[in-house]
């Protein structure tokens, strides 16, 4: 396979790009140099944070960083192997996969709606999952299903409901946001009603899940999310050009040959599925899907939130938050959602203030 590369600089664009063309298979395109470099840096940071979470997680036993990588591949002493592979690796893998899924989903929603505040938290996806889990625990709905299955079903149902209610001879990002806010309040109201009827132990269990929690998470939670990422991330990358044209508006995108409604539906399905699997695995970890795309976009200086960079940013945020939740308060282990909420609330306020300064905050 022979590749031909040439360097190009587009007019009115300060981002350096490299054009490429492959003979076999017949593929061509451009690579943003800054985006690629930022992606490599984020991948390195994510790996280092992942190793740090495995090394310094809860349990009182610290694994030297130099022994973490050998232990991941089955080498090292018996104690390190047990702590890394049996106790901490499953939890860290759930944090990695869920964070990446949340970050990628947030990038999709913000691109489709052309709204930097759009995320699964704002559009009812996580609230749908919470309502389904609460119904399962309190009413026994879906007997035999665990919280992971209930959360997945609820999130997917909420996503389909948002799209169906926003449909009026097509959908627009504005209608999706408005309908999503309405669905999110419906889900919250249903969850609160169920909590008011629940027994004390049921309410405690539901609240423990609703806050976003990685305690007692294992491989059975990591595998489905990892498989969803493996299937959906390449799809989103292939749809990247069409996703970017949607940022120009429906009329301009249609003029450029983009099938607007089909592209929006495909992107929303992928984003909803990623958010659903992440929520099912780790619970509704707040603000990760909101903050990750914006951080990635500012690092790469891209016109739209980059999916891959947002996924890596989300993974790093959840891993760092989980490490803080495990070690910052001694023997008290906080749910990871508490930490992301504390960090994410100021970010949301900053986003709103920035929107107001730009004249788009209402």
Short mmCIF file of C-alpha atoms in Angstrom, two decimals:
data_model
loop_
_atom_site.label_atom_id
_atom_site.label_comp_id
_atom_site.label_asym_id
_atom_site.label_seq_id
_atom_site.Cartn_x
_atom_site.Cartn_y
_atom_site.Cartn_z
CA UNK A 1 0.00 0.00 0.00
CA UNK A 2 1.54 3.25 -1.17
CA UNK A 3 0.68 6.55 0.46
CA UNK A 4 1.28 9.96 -1.05
CA UNK A 5 1.29 12.95 1.28
CA UNK A 6 1.49 16.65 0.57
CA UNK A 7 1.33 19.56 2.94
CA UNK A 8 -1.45 22.08 2.40
CA UNK A 9 -2.59 25.29 4.01
CA UNK A 10 -6.24 26.23 3.52
CA UNK A 11 -7.20 29.87 3.06
CA UNK A 12 -8.67 31.57 6.14
CA UNK A 13 -7.58 28.65 8.30
CA UNK A 14 -4.66 28.86 10.69
CA UNK A 15 -4.67 25.11 11.35
CA UNK A 16 -1.97 23.26 9.46
CA UNK A 17 -3.20 20.21 7.58
CA UNK A 18 -1.63 17.29 5.74
CA UNK A 19 -3.47 15.83 2.78
CA UNK A 20 -3.10 12.13 2.06
CA UNK A 21 -4.21 9.70 -0.62
CA UNK A 22 -3.97 5.93 -0.53
CA UNK A 23 -4.00 3.81 -3.67
CA UNK A 24 -5.16 0.64 -1.94
CA UNK A 25 -7.71 1.08 -0.49
CA UNK A 26 -8.76 4.19 -2.41
CA UNK A 27 -9.00 6.64 0.48
CA UNK A 28 -8.07 10.31 0.64
CA UNK A 29 -8.50 13.09 3.12
CA UNK A 30 -6.73 15.62 5.32
CA UNK A 31 -5.27 15.36 8.79
CA UNK A 32 -5.13 18.38 11.09
CA UNK A 33 -1.61 18.41 12.48
CA UNK A 34 -2.58 20.13 15.71
CA UNK A 35 -5.53 17.79 16.24
CA UNK A 36 -3.32 14.76 15.68
CA UNK A 37 -0.66 16.05 18.09
CA UNK A 38 -3.23 16.93 20.73
CA UNK A 39 -4.78 13.48 20.29
CA UNK A 40 -1.42 11.79 20.85
CA UNK A 41 -0.80 13.94 23.93
CA UNK A 42 -4.25 13.15 25.33
CA UNK A 43 -3.71 9.44 24.70
CA UNK A 44 -0.44 9.60 26.64
CA UNK A 45 -2.09 11.52 29.50
CA UNK A 46 -4.99 9.05 29.60
CA UNK A 47 -2.61 6.11 29.80
CA UNK A 48 -0.59 7.74 32.58
CA UNK A 49 -3.73 8.58 34.56
CA UNK A 50 -5.01 5.05 34.01
CA UNK A 51 -1.76 3.62 35.39
CA UNK A 52 -1.91 6.07 38.31
CA UNK A 53 -5.47 5.01 39.15
CA UNK A 54 -4.41 1.36 39.12
CA UNK A 55 -1.31 2.10 41.22
CA UNK A 56 -2.81 4.40 43.86
CA UNK A 57 -6.42 3.21 44.09
CA UNK A 58 -8.21 2.36 47.29
CA UNK A 59 -7.21 -0.50 49.52
CA UNK A 60 -4.16 0.87 51.29
CA UNK A 61 -1.67 -0.95 49.04
CA UNK A 62 0.33 1.16 46.59
CA UNK A 63 1.78 -0.52 43.52
CA UNK A 64 4.95 1.18 42.23
CA UNK A 65 4.31 2.79 38.86
CA UNK A 66 7.21 0.86 37.37
CA UNK A 67 5.38 -2.39 38.17
CA UNK A 68 1.96 -1.41 36.85
CA UNK A 69 2.62 -1.99 33.14
CA UNK A 70 4.31 -5.39 33.69
CA UNK A 71 1.40 -6.39 35.94
CA UNK A 72 -1.09 -5.40 33.23
CA UNK A 73 0.59 -7.95 30.96
CA UNK A 74 0.83 -10.64 33.63
CA UNK A 75 4.33 -9.97 34.95
CA UNK A 76 5.68 -8.91 38.34
CA UNK A 77 5.31 -10.22 41.86
CA UNK A 78 2.21 -12.03 43.11
CA UNK A 79 0.94 -9.20 45.33
CA UNK A 80 1.14 -6.61 42.56
CA UNK A 81 -0.53 -8.97 40.11
CA UNK A 82 -3.44 -9.60 42.47
CA UNK A 83 -3.99 -5.94 43.35
CA UNK A 84 -3.68 -4.71 39.76
CA UNK A 85 -5.52 -7.38 37.80
CA UNK A 86 -8.12 -8.54 40.30
CA UNK A 87 -8.91 -5.50 42.45
CA UNK A 88 -8.25 -2.31 40.51
CA UNK A 89 -8.08 -3.04 36.78
CA UNK A 90 -11.81 -3.81 36.32
CA UNK A 91 -12.86 -0.56 38.03
CA UNK A 92 -10.31 1.51 36.12
CA UNK A 93 -11.44 -0.11 32.86
CA UNK A 94 -15.06 0.87 33.55
CA UNK A 95 -13.93 4.44 34.28
CA UNK A 96 -11.87 4.53 31.07
CA UNK A 97 -14.63 3.13 28.84
CA UNK A 98 -17.48 5.11 30.40
CA UNK A 99 -15.53 8.37 30.31
CA UNK A 100 -14.60 7.87 26.67
CA UNK A 101 -18.22 7.06 25.77
CA UNK A 102 -19.54 10.10 27.62
CA UNK A 103 -16.98 12.38 25.95
CA UNK A 104 -17.74 11.09 22.44
CA UNK A 105 -21.50 11.28 23.03
CA UNK A 106 -21.19 14.86 24.22
CA UNK A 107 -19.24 15.83 21.10
CA UNK A 108 -21.98 14.33 18.92
CA UNK A 109 -24.85 16.06 20.71
CA UNK A 110 -23.11 19.43 20.75
CA UNK A 111 -22.36 19.18 17.03
CA UNK A 112 -25.83 18.03 16.01
CA UNK A 113 -27.63 20.67 18.07
CA UNK A 114 -24.99 23.39 17.48
CA UNK A 115 -25.21 24.07 21.21
CA UNK A 116 -22.16 23.85 23.53
CA UNK A 117 -24.46 23.13 26.49
CA UNK A 118 -26.09 20.07 24.90
CA UNK A 119 -25.16 16.77 26.53
CA UNK A 120 -26.87 13.54 27.67
CA UNK A 121 -27.37 15.23 31.07
CA UNK A 122 -29.33 18.07 29.45
CA UNK A 123 -31.27 16.08 26.83
CA UNK A 124 -32.93 13.52 29.06
CA UNK A 125 -30.77 10.49 28.24
CA UNK A 126 -29.37 9.99 31.73
CA UNK A 127 -32.70 10.96 33.33
CA UNK A 128 -34.41 8.24 31.30
CA UNK A 129 -31.89 5.74 32.57
CA UNK A 130 -32.44 6.91 36.14
CA UNK A 131 -36.21 6.62 35.86
CA UNK A 132 -35.91 3.07 34.50
CA UNK A 133 -33.55 2.02 37.30
CA UNK A 134 -35.82 3.57 39.91
CA UNK A 135 -38.87 1.81 38.43
CA UNK A 136 -37.03 -1.49 38.43
CA UNK A 137 -35.93 -1.20 42.04
CA UNK A 138 -39.12 0.26 43.50
CA UNK A 139 -41.86 -1.32 41.38
CA UNK A 140 -40.09 -4.46 40.25
CA UNK A 141 -40.42 -3.43 36.60
CA UNK A 142 -38.29 -5.63 34.35
CA UNK A 143 -37.97 -8.41 36.90
CA UNK A 144 -34.72 -10.27 36.48
CA UNK A 145 -32.90 -7.31 34.93
CA UNK A 146 -30.04 -5.63 36.76
CA UNK A 147 -29.34 -1.93 37.00
CA UNK A 148 -27.09 -2.10 33.94
CA UNK A 149 -29.82 -3.54 31.72
CA UNK A 150 -32.46 -1.19 33.12
CA UNK A 151 -30.24 1.85 32.67
CA UNK A 152 -29.42 0.88 29.09
CA UNK A 153 -33.09 0.37 28.23
CA UNK A 154 -34.17 3.62 29.87
CA UNK A 155 -31.50 5.72 28.18
CA UNK A 156 -32.22 4.29 24.73
CA UNK A 157 -35.95 4.80 25.24
CA UNK A 158 -35.40 8.42 26.25
CA UNK A 159 -33.23 9.05 23.19
CA UNK A 160 -35.83 7.61 20.82
CA UNK A 161 -38.57 9.61 22.58
CA UNK A 162 -36.64 12.86 22.18
CA UNK A 163 -36.16 12.28 18.46
CA UNK A 164 -39.77 11.23 17.91
CA UNK A 165 -41.21 14.23 19.76
CA UNK A 166 -38.83 16.62 17.97
CA UNK A 167 -39.89 15.31 14.55
CA UNK A 168 -42.00 17.68 12.49
CA UNK A 169 -41.30 16.89 8.83
CA UNK A 170 -37.71 16.70 10.01
CA UNK A 171 -35.80 17.71 13.09
CA UNK A 172 -33.64 20.67 14.03
CA UNK A 173 -31.06 21.08 16.74
CA UNK A 174 -33.18 23.73 18.42
CA UNK A 175 -36.22 21.43 18.70
CA UNK A 176 -34.07 18.54 19.91
CA UNK A 177 -32.71 20.70 22.76
CA UNK A 178 -36.17 21.95 23.77
CA UNK A 179 -37.73 18.50 23.67
CA UNK A 180 -34.71 17.01 25.45
CA UNK A 181 -35.07 19.47 28.33
CA UNK A 182 -38.74 18.52 28.61
CA UNK A 183 -37.98 14.79 28.59
CA UNK A 184 -35.26 15.28 31.21
CA UNK A 185 -37.75 16.94 33.57
CA UNK A 186 -40.26 14.18 32.91
CA UNK A 187 -37.64 11.60 33.84
CA UNK A 188 -36.62 13.51 36.97
CA UNK A 189 -40.24 13.92 38.07
CA UNK A 190 -40.91 10.21 37.63
CA UNK A 191 -37.74 9.32 39.54
CA UNK A 192 -38.64 11.63 42.45
CA UNK A 193 -42.16 10.22 42.57
CA UNK A 194 -40.81 6.66 42.72
CA UNK A 195 -38.34 7.64 45.45
CA UNK A 196 -41.18 9.09 47.51
CA UNK A 197 -42.92 5.70 47.38
CA UNK A 198 -39.81 3.60 47.99
CA UNK A 199 -38.74 1.86 51.16
CA UNK A 200 -35.65 3.32 52.85
CA UNK A 201 -33.28 0.61 51.59
CA UNK A 202 -34.70 0.93 48.06
CA UNK A 203 -34.28 4.72 48.06
CA UNK A 204 -30.70 4.42 49.27
CA UNK A 205 -29.89 1.95 46.53
CA UNK A 206 -31.45 4.14 43.83
CA UNK A 207 -29.69 7.28 45.07
CA UNK A 208 -26.38 5.40 45.17
CA UNK A 209 -26.78 4.62 41.49
CA UNK A 210 -28.16 8.02 40.44
CA UNK A 211 -25.14 9.94 41.67
CA UNK A 212 -22.75 7.99 39.41
CA UNK A 213 -20.71 5.33 41.13
CA UNK A 214 -17.82 3.02 40.23
CA UNK A 215 -17.86 1.01 43.45
CA UNK A 216 -18.31 -2.73 42.90
CA UNK A 217 -17.90 -2.37 39.13
CA UNK A 218 -16.32 -5.28 37.30
CA UNK A 219 -15.59 -6.69 33.87
CA UNK A 220 -19.28 -7.35 33.25
CA UNK A 221 -19.76 -3.55 33.24
CA UNK A 222 -16.64 -2.71 31.24
CA UNK A 223 -17.07 -5.15 28.34
CA UNK A 224 -20.40 -3.89 26.90
CA UNK A 225 -19.21 -0.28 26.96
CA UNK A 226 -15.87 -1.20 25.37
CA UNK A 227 -17.66 -3.13 22.62
CA UNK A 228 -19.99 -0.18 22.01
CA UNK A 229 -16.97 2.11 21.67
CA UNK A 230 -15.26 -0.29 19.27
CA UNK A 231 -18.35 -0.38 17.06
CA UNK A 232 -19.55 3.23 17.23
CA UNK A 233 -16.38 5.34 17.36
CA UNK A 234 -15.24 4.30 13.85
CA UNK A 235 -18.75 5.04 12.60
CA UNK A 236 -18.64 8.53 14.09
CA UNK A 237 -15.19 9.15 12.60
CA UNK A 238 -16.47 8.11 9.16
CA UNK A 239 -19.38 10.53 9.59
CA UNK A 240 -17.00 13.30 10.66
CA UNK A 241 -17.22 15.37 7.46
CA UNK A 242 -21.01 15.22 7.40
CA UNK A 243 -21.12 16.07 11.11
CA UNK A 244 -19.02 19.16 10.52
CA UNK A 245 -21.26 20.37 7.69
CA UNK A 246 -24.25 20.24 10.07
CA UNK A 247 -22.47 22.86 12.16
CA UNK A 248 -22.98 25.28 9.22
CA UNK A 249 -26.76 24.99 9.42
CA UNK A 250 -29.25 22.74 7.69
CA UNK A 251 -29.63 24.84 4.53
CA UNK A 252 -25.89 25.16 3.96
CA UNK A 253 -25.33 21.48 4.75
CA UNK A 254 -28.05 20.46 2.27
CA UNK A 255 -26.50 22.73 -0.33
CA UNK A 256 -23.19 20.94 0.16
CA UNK A 257 -24.86 17.60 -0.56
CA UNK A 258 -25.32 16.38 3.01
CA UNK A 259 -28.45 14.27 3.62
CA UNK A 260 -29.33 16.34 6.67
CA UNK A 261 -32.08 14.27 8.29
CA UNK A 262 -30.42 10.89 7.71
CA UNK A 263 -27.09 12.20 8.97
CA UNK A 264 -28.67 13.74 12.07
CA UNK A 265 -30.57 10.52 12.82
CA UNK A 266 -27.44 8.38 12.44
CA UNK A 267 -25.40 10.69 14.66
CA UNK A 268 -28.11 10.86 17.32
CA UNK A 269 -28.45 7.08 17.36
CA UNK A 270 -24.68 6.67 17.82
CA UNK A 271 -24.50 9.36 20.51
CA UNK A 272 -27.51 8.00 22.36
CA UNK A 273 -26.14 4.46 22.29
CA UNK A 274 -22.75 5.59 23.65
CA UNK A 275 -24.39 7.62 26.42
CA UNK A 276 -26.71 4.71 27.23
CA UNK A 277 -23.92 2.16 27.57
CA UNK A 278 -21.81 4.55 29.65
CA UNK A 279 -24.73 5.37 31.95
CA UNK A 280 -25.60 1.70 32.29
CA UNK A 281 -22.02 0.90 33.32
CA UNK A 282 -21.18 3.77 35.68
CA UNK A 283 -24.45 5.55 36.35
CA UNK A 284 -25.16 9.14 35.27
CA UNK A 285 -21.71 10.64 35.88
CA UNK A 286 -22.54 14.33 35.55
CA UNK A 287 -20.84 17.01 33.47
CA UNK A 288 -18.30 14.71 31.74
CA UNK A 289 -20.22 14.76 28.46
CA UNK A 290 -20.68 18.52 28.79
CA UNK A 291 -17.10 19.52 29.59
CA UNK A 292 -15.02 17.03 27.59
CA UNK A 293 -15.98 18.19 24.07
CA UNK A 294 -15.43 21.84 24.96
CA UNK A 295 -12.03 21.17 26.50
CA UNK A 296 -11.02 19.07 23.49
CA UNK A 297 -12.25 21.72 21.05
CA UNK A 298 -10.21 24.41 22.75
CA UNK A 299 -7.10 22.26 22.82
CA UNK A 300 -7.36 21.37 19.13
CA UNK A 301 -8.79 24.74 18.00
CA UNK A 302 -11.19 22.82 15.79
CA UNK A 303 -14.39 24.26 14.33
CA UNK A 304 -16.48 21.47 15.91
CA UNK A 305 -15.92 19.29 18.97
CA UNK A 306 -13.56 16.49 17.85
CA UNK A 307 -14.96 13.08 18.74
CA UNK A 308 -11.70 11.20 19.36
CA UNK A 309 -10.12 14.00 21.41
CA UNK A 310 -13.35 14.40 23.40
CA UNK A 311 -13.39 10.66 24.14
CA UNK A 312 -9.81 10.78 25.45
CA UNK A 313 -10.59 13.90 27.49
CA UNK A 314 -13.66 12.25 29.00
CA UNK A 315 -11.69 9.14 29.91
CA UNK A 316 -9.02 11.25 31.64
CA UNK A 317 -11.62 13.28 33.56
CA UNK A 318 -13.41 10.22 34.91
CA UNK A 319 -10.15 8.48 35.82
CA UNK A 320 -8.80 11.54 37.65
CA UNK A 321 -12.14 12.09 39.40
CA UNK A 322 -12.27 8.46 40.48
CA UNK A 323 -8.75 8.62 41.90
CA UNK A 324 -9.70 11.76 43.84
CA UNK A 325 -12.88 10.05 45.06
CA UNK A 326 -10.88 7.06 46.32
CA UNK A 327 -7.91 8.79 47.97
CA UNK A 328 -8.70 12.42 48.81
CA UNK A 329 -10.80 11.73 51.90
CA UNK A 330 -8.95 8.87 53.57
CA UNK A 331 -11.13 5.87 54.26
CA UNK A 332 -14.24 7.66 52.94
CA UNK A 333 -14.75 6.76 49.29
CA UNK A 334 -16.99 9.20 47.46
CA UNK A 335 -19.00 8.29 44.36
CA UNK A 336 -17.21 9.52 41.26
CA UNK A 337 -20.27 11.55 40.27
CA UNK A 338 -19.86 13.76 43.34
CA UNK A 339 -16.36 14.76 42.23
CA UNK A 340 -17.32 15.39 38.60
CA UNK A 341 -20.30 17.42 39.84
CA UNK A 342 -18.10 19.61 42.03
CA UNK A 343 -15.66 20.14 39.16
CA UNK A 344 -18.31 20.46 36.46
CA UNK A 345 -20.64 23.00 38.07
CA UNK A 346 -18.08 25.86 37.84
CA UNK A 347 -17.40 24.85 34.24
CA UNK A 348 -21.12 25.11 33.42
CA UNK A 349 -21.29 28.57 34.99
CA UNK A 350 -18.25 29.62 32.97
CA UNK A 351 -19.87 28.33 29.78
CA UNK A 352 -23.06 30.27 30.50
CA UNK A 353 -21.09 33.44 31.26
CA UNK A 354 -19.08 32.99 28.07
CA UNK A 355 -22.28 32.54 26.04
CA UNK A 356 -23.71 35.74 27.51
CA UNK A 357 -20.56 37.69 26.64
CA UNK A 358 -20.78 36.36 23.10
CA UNK A 359 -24.40 37.49 22.86
CA UNK A 360 -25.91 34.00 22.63
CA UNK A 361 -26.79 33.33 26.21
CA UNK A 362 -30.27 34.78 26.21
#
